[in-house]
Amino acid sequence: MTDAQPRAVGSVSLKVTASDRGTEIARLRHEGSMRALFPRRDSQRITAVLVNTAGGVTGGDRFSVRVEAGEGADITITTQAAERAYRAQPGQTGRVDTVLTIGPNARLAWLPQETILFDGSSLERRLTVDLGAGASALIVEPLIFGRRAMNEGVSSARLSDRITLRRDGVPIYLDRICMEGDLVARMSRPATGQGAAATSTVLFAGEGAEARLAAARAILPETAGISLVRPGLLAARLLAEDGFDLRRALLPLIRLLADDDLPRPWMI
């Protein structure tokens, strides 16, 4: 019988509101091995940087992030570095639960850096986004199946990744990725990844989505696609040979959809 291992637990709860001085922090609470840091602000927008002091996610870990943007607020959320899902003990799964609530006419950009899956990892993630009237959201979720430059494969792992977007309580986008076993072999199939070792989902919900479609298509490589899945909602999926190629395709798209440069941690 496998001995019980220490488990990492952490949470961040953050609320921002709009004022005459721009977006301000109204509430912040972090516990355990999750932290939120705030670099110096140089505009009306706040940037929050999430830090996992546990150094990664393994079986039995539990992390949660709750962010609320009040009416008219503007916030970008990123991570200090790429997240890592490490080998888990048999039958144990690491879980990450994120809920983003975006009030009327508020803007939120969810821009975590890549999540890297290591051999033997078991990860379950849920991302739920609730948008109010006139709110906009940019959602980016990059994923890497082992570090190809280090000759690391993912011959045995489990991933369950769910994204839910709702506007005024009504679902407008539902997506789930479930993979188990030899993920490299699964990604080698023509109908899944055709050999890709990196992928990303990108969503843009808000006014002006239709006007950005043509420009987004023009800068994407042949291994990516973007569609207007409904009025006011763009959805893109990118495939790449490795993390370097993924960033090369992803960064121009983020800049286009965000109308801004990337958070500083992405450039380090």
Coordinates of C-alpha atoms in Angstrom, one line a residue:
M1 CA 0.0 0.0 0.0
T2 CA 1.3 3.4 -0.9
D3 CA 2.1 5.7 2.0
A4 CA 0.2 9.0 2.1
Q5 CA 2.2 11.9 0.8
P6 CA 2.1 15.5 1.9
R7 CA -0.5 17.5 -0.1
A8 CA -0.3 21.1 -1.3
V9 CA -3.5 23.2 -0.8
G10 CA -3.8 26.8 -1.8
S11 CA -6.4 29.4 -2.8
V12 CA -6.7 33.0 -3.9
S13 CA -9.8 35.1 -3.7
L14 CA -9.6 38.6 -5.3
K15 CA -12.2 41.3 -6.1
V16 CA -11.4 44.5 -8.0
T17 CA -13.7 47.5 -8.6
A18 CA -13.6 50.6 -10.7
S19 CA -13.0 54.1 -9.3
D20 CA -12.0 57.5 -10.5
R21 CA -8.4 56.4 -10.0
G22 CA -8.9 53.3 -12.2
T23 CA -9.2 49.7 -11.1
E24 CA -8.5 49.0 -7.4
I25 CA -8.3 46.0 -5.2
A26 CA -11.5 45.7 -3.1
R27 CA -10.7 42.3 -1.5
L28 CA -7.8 40.0 -1.4
R29 CA -7.3 36.8 0.5
H30 CA -4.7 34.1 -0.2
E31 CA -4.1 30.9 1.7
G32 CA -1.7 28.0 1.7
S33 CA 0.7 27.7 -1.3
M34 CA -1.1 30.2 -3.6
R35 CA -0.3 33.9 -3.7
A36 CA -1.3 36.9 -5.8
L37 CA 1.3 39.6 -6.5
F38 CA 0.7 43.0 -8.1
P39 CA 3.5 44.7 -10.1
R40 CA 3.4 48.5 -10.2
R41 CA 0.4 49.7 -12.2
D42 CA 1.1 52.1 -15.1
S43 CA -2.5 52.4 -16.5
Q44 CA -6.1 52.0 -15.5
R45 CA -5.7 48.3 -15.5
I46 CA -4.5 46.0 -12.7
T47 CA -2.3 43.0 -13.4
A48 CA -2.3 40.2 -10.9
V49 CA 0.4 37.5 -11.0
L50 CA -0.4 34.1 -9.4
V51 CA 2.4 32.2 -7.7
N52 CA 2.2 28.6 -6.7
T53 CA 4.8 28.3 -4.0
A54 CA 4.5 24.5 -4.0
G55 CA 6.3 24.5 -7.3
G56 CA 3.7 22.5 -9.3
V57 CA 0.7 20.2 -9.0
T58 CA 0.7 16.5 -8.2
G59 CA -1.8 13.9 -7.1
G60 CA -3.9 15.0 -4.2
D61 CA -3.1 18.7 -4.5
R62 CA -6.0 21.2 -4.3
F63 CA -5.9 24.7 -5.7
S64 CA -8.6 27.3 -6.3
V65 CA -8.7 30.8 -7.7
R66 CA -11.7 33.1 -7.5
V67 CA -11.6 36.5 -9.2
E68 CA -14.4 39.0 -9.4
A69 CA -14.2 42.1 -11.5
G70 CA -16.9 44.7 -10.5
E71 CA -18.7 46.9 -13.0
G72 CA -16.3 48.7 -15.3
A73 CA -13.2 47.2 -13.7
D74 CA -10.2 46.1 -15.9
I75 CA -7.9 43.3 -14.8
T76 CA -5.3 41.0 -16.3
I77 CA -4.4 37.7 -14.5
T78 CA -1.2 35.8 -15.4
T79 CA 1.2 33.4 -13.7
Q80 CA 4.8 33.9 -12.5
A81 CA 6.0 31.0 -14.6
A82 CA 4.8 27.9 -16.4
E83 CA 2.8 25.5 -14.2
R84 CA 4.0 21.9 -13.9
A85 CA 1.9 18.8 -13.4
Y86 CA 4.2 16.2 -11.9
R87 CA 4.0 12.4 -11.4
A88 CA 1.1 11.4 -9.2
Q89 CA 0.7 8.4 -7.0
P90 CA -1.7 5.7 -8.4
G91 CA -5.4 6.7 -8.0
Q92 CA -4.6 10.3 -6.9
T93 CA -5.4 13.4 -8.9
G94 CA -4.4 17.1 -8.6
R95 CA -7.3 19.5 -9.0
V96 CA -7.3 23.2 -10.0
D97 CA -10.6 25.0 -9.9
T98 CA -10.9 28.6 -11.3
V99 CA -14.0 30.8 -11.2
L100 CA -13.9 34.2 -13.0
T101 CA -16.9 36.6 -12.5
I102 CA -16.9 39.6 -14.8
G103 CA -19.4 42.4 -14.0
P104 CA -21.3 44.6 -16.4
N105 CA -18.9 46.5 -18.8
A106 CA -15.9 45.0 -17.0
R107 CA -12.9 43.5 -18.8
L108 CA -10.8 40.5 -17.7
A109 CA -7.9 38.8 -19.4
W110 CA -7.0 35.3 -18.1
L111 CA -3.4 34.7 -19.4
P112 CA -1.7 32.0 -17.5
Q113 CA 1.6 30.7 -18.9
E114 CA 1.8 27.1 -20.1
T115 CA 0.9 24.1 -18.1
I116 CA 3.5 21.3 -18.7
L117 CA 2.3 17.7 -18.2
F118 CA 5.0 15.3 -17.0
D119 CA 5.0 11.6 -17.4
G120 CA 2.8 10.0 -14.8
S121 CA 0.8 13.2 -14.0
S122 CA -2.9 13.2 -13.2
L123 CA -4.6 16.6 -13.5
E124 CA -8.2 17.8 -13.4
R125 CA -8.9 21.4 -14.1
R126 CA -12.2 23.4 -14.3
L127 CA -12.4 27.0 -15.5
T128 CA -15.8 28.8 -15.2
V129 CA -16.3 32.3 -16.6
D130 CA -19.5 34.3 -15.9
L131 CA -19.9 37.5 -17.9
G132 CA -22.4 40.3 -17.2
A133 CA -24.0 42.6 -19.8
G134 CA -21.3 44.3 -21.9
A135 CA -18.4 42.5 -20.2
S136 CA -15.5 41.2 -22.2
A137 CA -13.1 38.3 -21.6
L138 CA -9.9 37.0 -23.2
I139 CA -9.2 33.4 -22.1
V140 CA -5.9 31.6 -23.0
E141 CA -5.0 28.1 -21.8
P142 CA -1.7 26.8 -23.2
L143 CA -0.8 23.1 -22.7
I144 CA 2.5 21.2 -23.3
F145 CA 2.8 17.4 -23.4
G146 CA 6.3 17.0 -22.0
R147 CA 9.4 19.0 -22.8
R148 CA 10.4 17.8 -26.2
A149 CA 13.8 19.7 -26.0
M150 CA 14.6 17.6 -23.0
N151 CA 13.5 14.4 -24.7
E152 CA 10.7 14.0 -22.2
G153 CA 7.6 12.1 -23.3
V154 CA 4.2 11.5 -21.7
S155 CA 3.6 7.8 -22.1
S156 CA 1.3 7.5 -19.1
A157 CA -0.8 10.4 -17.8
R158 CA -4.4 11.6 -17.3
L159 CA -5.9 15.0 -18.1
S160 CA -9.4 16.3 -17.6
D161 CA -9.8 19.9 -18.6
R162 CA -13.2 21.7 -18.7
I163 CA -14.0 25.3 -19.7
T164 CA -17.4 26.9 -19.3
L165 CA -18.4 30.4 -20.4
R166 CA -21.8 31.9 -19.4
R167 CA -23.2 35.3 -20.2
D168 CA -26.1 36.5 -18.0
G169 CA -26.3 32.9 -16.7
V170 CA -26.7 31.3 -20.1
P171 CA -24.0 29.0 -21.3
I172 CA -22.3 30.2 -24.5
Y173 CA -19.3 27.9 -24.7
L174 CA -18.6 24.5 -23.3
D175 CA -15.4 22.5 -23.9
R176 CA -13.9 19.5 -22.3
I177 CA -10.6 17.6 -23.1
C178 CA -10.3 14.1 -21.6
M179 CA -7.1 12.2 -22.3
E180 CA -5.6 9.2 -20.5
G181 CA -2.8 6.8 -21.2
D182 CA 0.0 7.5 -23.7
L183 CA -0.7 11.1 -24.5
V184 CA 2.1 11.3 -27.1
A185 CA 0.6 8.5 -29.0
R186 CA -2.9 10.1 -28.8
M187 CA -1.5 13.4 -30.0
S188 CA 0.2 11.7 -32.9
R189 CA -3.2 10.7 -34.5
P190 CA -4.3 12.7 -37.5
A191 CA -7.7 13.5 -35.9
T192 CA -6.1 14.9 -32.7
G193 CA -2.7 16.5 -33.0
Q194 CA -0.8 14.9 -35.9
G195 CA 2.3 14.8 -33.8
A196 CA 1.9 18.1 -32.0
A197 CA 3.3 18.3 -28.4
A198 CA 1.8 21.7 -27.6
T199 CA -1.7 23.2 -27.9
S200 CA -3.7 26.2 -26.7
T201 CA -7.3 27.2 -26.5
V202 CA -8.0 30.9 -27.0
L203 CA -11.4 32.6 -26.4
F204 CA -12.4 36.1 -26.9
A205 CA -15.9 37.1 -25.7
G206 CA -17.1 40.7 -26.1
E207 CA -17.9 43.6 -28.4
G208 CA -15.8 43.7 -31.5
A209 CA -15.2 39.9 -31.8
E210 CA -16.5 39.9 -35.3
A211 CA -14.2 42.7 -36.4
R212 CA -11.1 40.8 -35.2
L213 CA -11.8 37.6 -37.0
A214 CA -10.1 38.3 -40.3
A215 CA -7.0 39.8 -38.7
A216 CA -6.7 36.9 -36.4
R217 CA -6.9 34.4 -39.2
A218 CA -4.3 36.3 -41.2
I219 CA -1.6 35.8 -38.5
L220 CA -2.3 32.2 -37.5
P221 CA -0.2 29.3 -38.9
E222 CA -1.8 26.4 -40.8
T223 CA -1.8 24.3 -37.6
A224 CA -4.3 26.7 -36.0
G225 CA -7.9 27.8 -36.6
I226 CA -10.3 30.4 -35.3
S227 CA -14.0 30.8 -35.8
L228 CA -16.9 33.0 -34.8
V229 CA -18.9 30.4 -32.9
R230 CA -21.7 32.8 -32.1
P231 CA -22.1 36.6 -32.1
G232 CA -19.6 38.2 -29.8
L233 CA -17.5 35.0 -29.3
L234 CA -14.3 33.9 -31.1
A235 CA -12.8 30.5 -30.4
A236 CA -9.4 29.4 -31.5
R237 CA -7.3 26.2 -31.2
L238 CA -3.6 26.1 -31.8
L239 CA -1.3 23.1 -32.4
A240 CA 2.5 23.3 -32.4
E241 CA 5.5 21.0 -32.5
D242 CA 6.7 22.3 -29.1
G243 CA 6.4 25.1 -26.6
F244 CA 8.6 27.4 -28.6
D245 CA 6.6 27.1 -31.7
L246 CA 3.4 27.5 -29.7
R247 CA 4.5 30.8 -28.3
R248 CA 5.6 32.0 -31.7
A249 CA 2.0 31.6 -32.9
L250 CA 0.2 32.5 -29.7
L251 CA 1.9 35.8 -28.7
P252 CA 0.8 37.8 -31.8
L253 CA -2.8 36.5 -31.3
I254 CA -2.9 37.5 -27.7
R255 CA -1.6 41.0 -28.6
L256 CA -4.2 41.3 -31.3
L257 CA -7.2 40.3 -29.1
A258 CA -6.0 42.1 -26.0
D259 CA -5.2 45.4 -27.8
D260 CA -2.1 45.4 -25.5
D261 CA 1.3 43.9 -24.9
L262 CA 1.6 40.7 -22.8
P263 CA 2.2 40.8 -19.1
R264 CA 5.8 41.1 -18.1
P265 CA 6.2 37.5 -16.8
W266 CA 5.5 36.2 -20.3
M267 CA 8.6 38.1 -21.6
I268 CA 11.1 36.9 -19.0

